[in-house]
Short mmCIF file of C-alpha atoms in Angstrom, two decimals:
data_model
loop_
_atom_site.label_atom_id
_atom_site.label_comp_id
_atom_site.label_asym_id
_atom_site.label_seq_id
_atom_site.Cartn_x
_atom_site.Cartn_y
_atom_site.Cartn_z
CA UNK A 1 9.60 24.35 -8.75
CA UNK A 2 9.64 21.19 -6.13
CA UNK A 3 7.98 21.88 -2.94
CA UNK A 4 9.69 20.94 -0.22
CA UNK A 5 8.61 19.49 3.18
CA UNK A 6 10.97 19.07 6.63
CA UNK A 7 9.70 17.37 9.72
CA UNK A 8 11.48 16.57 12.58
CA UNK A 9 10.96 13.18 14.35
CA UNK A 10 13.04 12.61 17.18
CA UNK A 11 12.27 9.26 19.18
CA UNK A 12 14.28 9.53 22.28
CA UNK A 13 11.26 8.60 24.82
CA UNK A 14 7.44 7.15 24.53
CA UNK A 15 6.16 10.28 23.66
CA UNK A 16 8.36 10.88 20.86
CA UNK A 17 8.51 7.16 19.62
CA UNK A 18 4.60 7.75 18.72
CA UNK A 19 4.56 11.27 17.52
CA UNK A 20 7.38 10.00 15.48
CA UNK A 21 5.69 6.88 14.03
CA UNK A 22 2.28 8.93 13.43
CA UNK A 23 3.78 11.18 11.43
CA UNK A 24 6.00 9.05 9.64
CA UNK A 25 2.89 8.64 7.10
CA UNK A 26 2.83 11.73 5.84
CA UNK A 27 5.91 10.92 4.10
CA UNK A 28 4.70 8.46 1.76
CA UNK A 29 1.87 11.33 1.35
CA UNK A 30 4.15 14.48 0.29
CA UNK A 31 6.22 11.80 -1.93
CA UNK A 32 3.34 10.29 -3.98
CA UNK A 33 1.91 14.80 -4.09
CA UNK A 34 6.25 15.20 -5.85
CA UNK A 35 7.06 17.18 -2.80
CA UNK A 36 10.85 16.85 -1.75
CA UNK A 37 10.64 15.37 1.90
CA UNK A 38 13.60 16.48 4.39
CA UNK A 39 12.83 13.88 7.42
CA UNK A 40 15.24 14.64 10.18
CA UNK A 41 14.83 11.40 12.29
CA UNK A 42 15.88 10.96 15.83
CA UNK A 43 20.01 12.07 16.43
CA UNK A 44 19.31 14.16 12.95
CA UNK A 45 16.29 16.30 14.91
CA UNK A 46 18.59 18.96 16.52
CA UNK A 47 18.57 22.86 15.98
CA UNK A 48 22.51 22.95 13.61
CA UNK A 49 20.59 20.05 11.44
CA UNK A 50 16.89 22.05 11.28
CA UNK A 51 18.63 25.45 10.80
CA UNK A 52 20.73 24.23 7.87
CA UNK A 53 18.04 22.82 5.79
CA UNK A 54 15.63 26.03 6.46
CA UNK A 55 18.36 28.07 5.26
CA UNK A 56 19.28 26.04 2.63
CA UNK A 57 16.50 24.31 1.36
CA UNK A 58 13.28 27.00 2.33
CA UNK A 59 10.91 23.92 2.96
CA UNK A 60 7.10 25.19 2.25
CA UNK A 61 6.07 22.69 4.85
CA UNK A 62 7.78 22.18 8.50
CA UNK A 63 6.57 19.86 10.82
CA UNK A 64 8.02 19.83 14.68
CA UNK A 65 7.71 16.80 16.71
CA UNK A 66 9.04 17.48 19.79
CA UNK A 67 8.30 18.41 23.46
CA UNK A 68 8.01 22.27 23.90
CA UNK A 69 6.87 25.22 25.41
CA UNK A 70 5.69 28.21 25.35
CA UNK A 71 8.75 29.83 23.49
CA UNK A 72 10.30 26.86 22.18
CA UNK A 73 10.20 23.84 20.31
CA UNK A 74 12.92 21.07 21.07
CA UNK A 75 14.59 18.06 19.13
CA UNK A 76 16.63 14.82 20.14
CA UNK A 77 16.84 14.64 23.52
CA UNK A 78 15.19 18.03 24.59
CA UNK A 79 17.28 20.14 22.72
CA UNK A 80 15.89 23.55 21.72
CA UNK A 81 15.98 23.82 17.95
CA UNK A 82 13.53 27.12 17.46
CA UNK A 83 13.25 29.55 20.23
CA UNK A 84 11.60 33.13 20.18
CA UNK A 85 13.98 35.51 20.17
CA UNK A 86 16.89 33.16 19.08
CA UNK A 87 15.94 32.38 15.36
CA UNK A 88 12.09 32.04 14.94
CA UNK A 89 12.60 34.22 11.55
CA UNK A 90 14.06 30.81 9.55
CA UNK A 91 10.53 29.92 9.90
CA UNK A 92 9.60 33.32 7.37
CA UNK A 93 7.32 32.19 4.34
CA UNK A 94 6.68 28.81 5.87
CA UNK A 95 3.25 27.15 6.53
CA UNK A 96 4.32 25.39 10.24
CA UNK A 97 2.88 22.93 12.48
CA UNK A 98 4.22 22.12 15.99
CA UNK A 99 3.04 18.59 17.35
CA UNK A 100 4.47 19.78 20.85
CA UNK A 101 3.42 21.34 23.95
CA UNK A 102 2.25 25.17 24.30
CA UNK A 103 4.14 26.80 21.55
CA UNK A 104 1.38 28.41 19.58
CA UNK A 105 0.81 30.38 22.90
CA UNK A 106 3.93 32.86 22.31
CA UNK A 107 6.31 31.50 19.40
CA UNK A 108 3.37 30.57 16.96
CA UNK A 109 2.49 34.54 16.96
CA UNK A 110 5.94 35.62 17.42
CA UNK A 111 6.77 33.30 14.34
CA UNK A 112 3.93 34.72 12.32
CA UNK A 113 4.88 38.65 12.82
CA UNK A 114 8.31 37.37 11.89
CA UNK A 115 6.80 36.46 8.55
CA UNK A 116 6.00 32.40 8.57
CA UNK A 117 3.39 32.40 6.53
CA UNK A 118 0.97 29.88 9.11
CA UNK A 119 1.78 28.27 12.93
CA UNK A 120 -0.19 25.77 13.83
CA UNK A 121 0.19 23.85 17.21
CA UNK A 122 -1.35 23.69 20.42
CA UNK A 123 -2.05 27.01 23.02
CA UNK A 124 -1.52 24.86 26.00
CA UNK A 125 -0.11 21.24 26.73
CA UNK A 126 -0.70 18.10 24.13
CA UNK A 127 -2.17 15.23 25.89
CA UNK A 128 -2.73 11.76 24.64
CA UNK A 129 -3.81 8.19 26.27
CA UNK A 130 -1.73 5.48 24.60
CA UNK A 131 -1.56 1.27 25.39
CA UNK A 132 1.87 0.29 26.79
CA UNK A 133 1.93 -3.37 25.41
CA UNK A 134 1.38 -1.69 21.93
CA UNK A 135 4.77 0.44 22.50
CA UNK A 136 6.50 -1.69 19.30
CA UNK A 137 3.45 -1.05 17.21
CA UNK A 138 2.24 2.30 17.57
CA UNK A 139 -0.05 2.38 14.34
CA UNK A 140 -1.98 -0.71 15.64
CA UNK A 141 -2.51 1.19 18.81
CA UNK A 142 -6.23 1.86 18.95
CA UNK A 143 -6.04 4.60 21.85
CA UNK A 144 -2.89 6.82 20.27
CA UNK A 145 -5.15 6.60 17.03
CA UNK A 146 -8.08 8.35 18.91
CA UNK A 147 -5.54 11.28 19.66
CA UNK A 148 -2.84 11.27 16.67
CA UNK A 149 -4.47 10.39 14.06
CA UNK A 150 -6.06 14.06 13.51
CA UNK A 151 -2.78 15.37 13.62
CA UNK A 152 -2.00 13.42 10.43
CA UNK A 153 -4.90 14.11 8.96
CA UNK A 154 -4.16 17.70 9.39
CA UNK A 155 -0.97 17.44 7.66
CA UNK A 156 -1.85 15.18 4.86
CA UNK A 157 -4.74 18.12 3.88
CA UNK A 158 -1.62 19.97 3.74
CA UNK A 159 0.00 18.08 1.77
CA UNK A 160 -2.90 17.45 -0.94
CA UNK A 161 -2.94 21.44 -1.54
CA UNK A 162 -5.82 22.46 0.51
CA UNK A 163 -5.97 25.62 2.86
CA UNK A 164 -4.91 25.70 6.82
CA UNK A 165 -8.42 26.34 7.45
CA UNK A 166 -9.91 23.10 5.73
CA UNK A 167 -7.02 21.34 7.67
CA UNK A 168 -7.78 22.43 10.79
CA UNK A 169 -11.52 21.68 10.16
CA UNK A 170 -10.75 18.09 9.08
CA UNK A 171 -8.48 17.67 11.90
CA UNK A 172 -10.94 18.65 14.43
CA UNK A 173 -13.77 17.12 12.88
CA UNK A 174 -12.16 14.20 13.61
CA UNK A 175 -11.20 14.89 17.19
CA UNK A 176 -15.39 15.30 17.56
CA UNK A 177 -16.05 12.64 15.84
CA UNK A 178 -13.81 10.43 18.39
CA UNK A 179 -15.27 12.34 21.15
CA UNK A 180 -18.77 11.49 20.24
CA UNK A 181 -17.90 7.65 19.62
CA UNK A 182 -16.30 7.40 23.36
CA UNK A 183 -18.84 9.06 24.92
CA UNK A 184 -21.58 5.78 23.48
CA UNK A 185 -18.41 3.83 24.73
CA UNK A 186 -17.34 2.02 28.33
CA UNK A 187 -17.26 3.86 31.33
CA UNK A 188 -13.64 3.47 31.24
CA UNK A 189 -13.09 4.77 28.11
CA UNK A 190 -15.88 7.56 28.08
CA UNK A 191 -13.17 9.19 30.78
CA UNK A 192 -11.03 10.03 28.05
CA UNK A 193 -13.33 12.66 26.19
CA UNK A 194 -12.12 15.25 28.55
CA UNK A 195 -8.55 14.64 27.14
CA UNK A 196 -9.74 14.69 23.65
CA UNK A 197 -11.82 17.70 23.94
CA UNK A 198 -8.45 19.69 25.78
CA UNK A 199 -6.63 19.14 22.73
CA UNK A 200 -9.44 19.93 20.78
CA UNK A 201 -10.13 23.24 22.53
CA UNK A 202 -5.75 23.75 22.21
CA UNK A 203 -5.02 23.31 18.87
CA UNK A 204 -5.28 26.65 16.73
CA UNK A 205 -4.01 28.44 13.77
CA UNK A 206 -2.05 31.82 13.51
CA UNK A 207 -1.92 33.81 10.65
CA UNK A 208 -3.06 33.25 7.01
CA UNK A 209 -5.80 30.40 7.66
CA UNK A 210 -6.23 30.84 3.59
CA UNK A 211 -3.02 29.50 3.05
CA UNK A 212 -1.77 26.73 0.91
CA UNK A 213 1.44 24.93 -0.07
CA UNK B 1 -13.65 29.11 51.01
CA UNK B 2 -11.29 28.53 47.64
CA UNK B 3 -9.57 26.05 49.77
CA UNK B 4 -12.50 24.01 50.33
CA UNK B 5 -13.45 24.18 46.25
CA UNK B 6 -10.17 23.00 45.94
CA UNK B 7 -10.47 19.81 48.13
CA UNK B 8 -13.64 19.43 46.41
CA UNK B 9 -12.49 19.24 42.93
CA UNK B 10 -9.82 17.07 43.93
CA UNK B 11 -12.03 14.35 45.13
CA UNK B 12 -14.45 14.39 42.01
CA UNK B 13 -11.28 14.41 39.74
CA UNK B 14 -9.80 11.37 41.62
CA UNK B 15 -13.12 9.34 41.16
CA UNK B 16 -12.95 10.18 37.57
CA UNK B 17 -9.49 9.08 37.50
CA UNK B 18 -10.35 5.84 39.18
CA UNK B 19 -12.05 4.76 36.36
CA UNK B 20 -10.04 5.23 33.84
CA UNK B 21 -8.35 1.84 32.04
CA UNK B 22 -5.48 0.78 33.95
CA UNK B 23 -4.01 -0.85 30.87
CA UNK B 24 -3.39 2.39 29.52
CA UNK B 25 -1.01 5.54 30.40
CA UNK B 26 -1.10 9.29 29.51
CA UNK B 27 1.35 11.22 27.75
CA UNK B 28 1.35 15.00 29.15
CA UNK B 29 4.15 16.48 27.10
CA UNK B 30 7.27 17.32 28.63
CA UNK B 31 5.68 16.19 32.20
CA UNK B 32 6.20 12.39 30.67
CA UNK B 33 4.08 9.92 30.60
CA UNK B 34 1.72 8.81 34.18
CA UNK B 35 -0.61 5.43 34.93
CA UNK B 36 -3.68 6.21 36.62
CA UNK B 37 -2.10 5.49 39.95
CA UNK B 38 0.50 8.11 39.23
CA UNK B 39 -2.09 10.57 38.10
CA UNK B 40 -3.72 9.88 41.32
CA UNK B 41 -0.90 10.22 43.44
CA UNK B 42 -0.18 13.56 41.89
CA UNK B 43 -3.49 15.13 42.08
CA UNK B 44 -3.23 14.15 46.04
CA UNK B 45 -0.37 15.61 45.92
CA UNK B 46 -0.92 18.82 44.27
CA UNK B 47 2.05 19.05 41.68
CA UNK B 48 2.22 20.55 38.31
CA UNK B 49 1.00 17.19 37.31
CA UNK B 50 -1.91 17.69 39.14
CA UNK B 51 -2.88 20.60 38.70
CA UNK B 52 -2.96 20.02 34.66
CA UNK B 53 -5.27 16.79 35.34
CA UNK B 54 -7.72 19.29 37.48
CA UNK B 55 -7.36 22.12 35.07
CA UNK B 56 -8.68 19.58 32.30
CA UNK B 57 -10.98 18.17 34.50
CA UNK B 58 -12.48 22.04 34.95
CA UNK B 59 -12.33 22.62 31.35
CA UNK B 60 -14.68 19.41 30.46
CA UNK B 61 -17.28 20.22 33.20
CA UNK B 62 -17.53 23.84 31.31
CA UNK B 63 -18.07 22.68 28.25
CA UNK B 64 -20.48 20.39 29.52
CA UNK B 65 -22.38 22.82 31.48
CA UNK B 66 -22.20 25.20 27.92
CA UNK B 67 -23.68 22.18 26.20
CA UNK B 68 -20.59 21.80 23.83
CA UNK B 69 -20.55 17.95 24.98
CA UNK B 70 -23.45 16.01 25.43
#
């Protein structure tokens, strides 16, 4: 049977237009593993468009782009799409991860006891230092890279069939191993660590970490 | 007392801030994105803004002081 992976990628403002284009790689990824990729891009990112296809389509793999809180994860233009309470149980037998602010602090559990398989996300706010003049190429941005990049590394482990645990170690591996190389680095830049090492300290798993797709 | 802390933190965090690049601009979720001036201008200020930059600001000198960064 096809596996089947959904992200969401709205692009309505900065911080969306490189979340977006970070994760846009991770397509090619899932396509070259024969997964099925569901890639709900800007107007498509809203909650009647995400609930259809996890009904429908019971995507192994769901990745949320979007700003966020502590109960919710939103879409194009800020609009909710899963809320705790509202209908966190479409995410049941799903291995998640929310690229958005807070929501592994109450929805990530509350999405796990409603039987998603794995949350993934970040316990407090995501924070990352990117270079206006690079707005129309976000992939050649060396300072997004620094922050983003482990995020797609963390997915593409995904994708290749390993566990949530070895993801999360590769992802944060590489969030150290940027720390380390700023701190050697201009004053200027050295400043950033602490940003690094607060999503560093933020991102976590919930449930299975054995998990696969 | 607390108050006093408080002022206290704020200055150290604005020197930090000083020297970050001013070619560059931070993305704090669904706060939006902030130059260094603006990040400034909020920690002076005291707003949610500003109060994330300090809480971050606390966090690193832990970990520093636990020896987690160098």
């Amino acid at each position: 049977m096809t596996k089947t992976y959904l992200l969401t990628r709205p692009e309505h403002d900065d911080t969306m237009h490189y979340l977006s284009n970070w994760s846009k790689g991770t397509i090619d990824a899932a396509k070259k593993a024969g997964i099925k990729v569901l890639d709900l891009n800007r107007e498509k990112a809203t909650k009647k468009e995400v609930e259809g296809r996890l009904k429908d389509l019971s995507p192994i793999l769901v990745v949320l782009n979007g700003h966020g809180d502590e109960n919710t994860v939103t879409g194009h233009q800020n609009e909710p799409i899963i809320i705790y309470g509202e209908n966190e149980k479409l995410l049941k037998s799903k291995i998640v991860y929310a690229i958005s602010c807070q929501s592994a602090k109450v929805l990530g559990q509350k999405s796990v006891d409603a039987g998603a398989i794995s949350y993934n996300g970040y316990n407090d706010d995501f924070v990352f230092f990117y270079e206006p003049n690079m707005i129309s190429k976000p992939l050649n941005d060396k300072t997004a890279q620094m922050f983003l990049e482990p995020s797609k590394i963390f997915i593409e482990t995904l994708i290749k069939g390993n566990t949530v645990e070895e993801a999360l170690k590769r992802a944060k591996d590489k969030l150290r191993s940027n720390i380390n190389r700023l701190l050697v680095s201009s004053e200027a830049d050295a400043n950033m660590v602490r940003y690094l090492l607060w999503d560093l300290n933020h991102f976590v798993s919930r449930g299975n970490l054995n998990a696969t797709i | 007392m607390s108050e006093k802390i408080s002022e206290d933190i704020k200055k150290l965090v604005i020197a930090r801030l000083e020297t970050l690049p001013a070619d560059k601009k931070i993305s704090i979720g669904s706060f939006g994105d902030y130059s260094k001036t603006e990040l400034i201008a909020s920690v002076n200020k005291g707003d949610k803004v500003g109060k994330k930059i300090i809480e971050i600001e606390l966090e690193f000198l832990r970990a520093l002081k636990e020896g987690i960064v160098q």
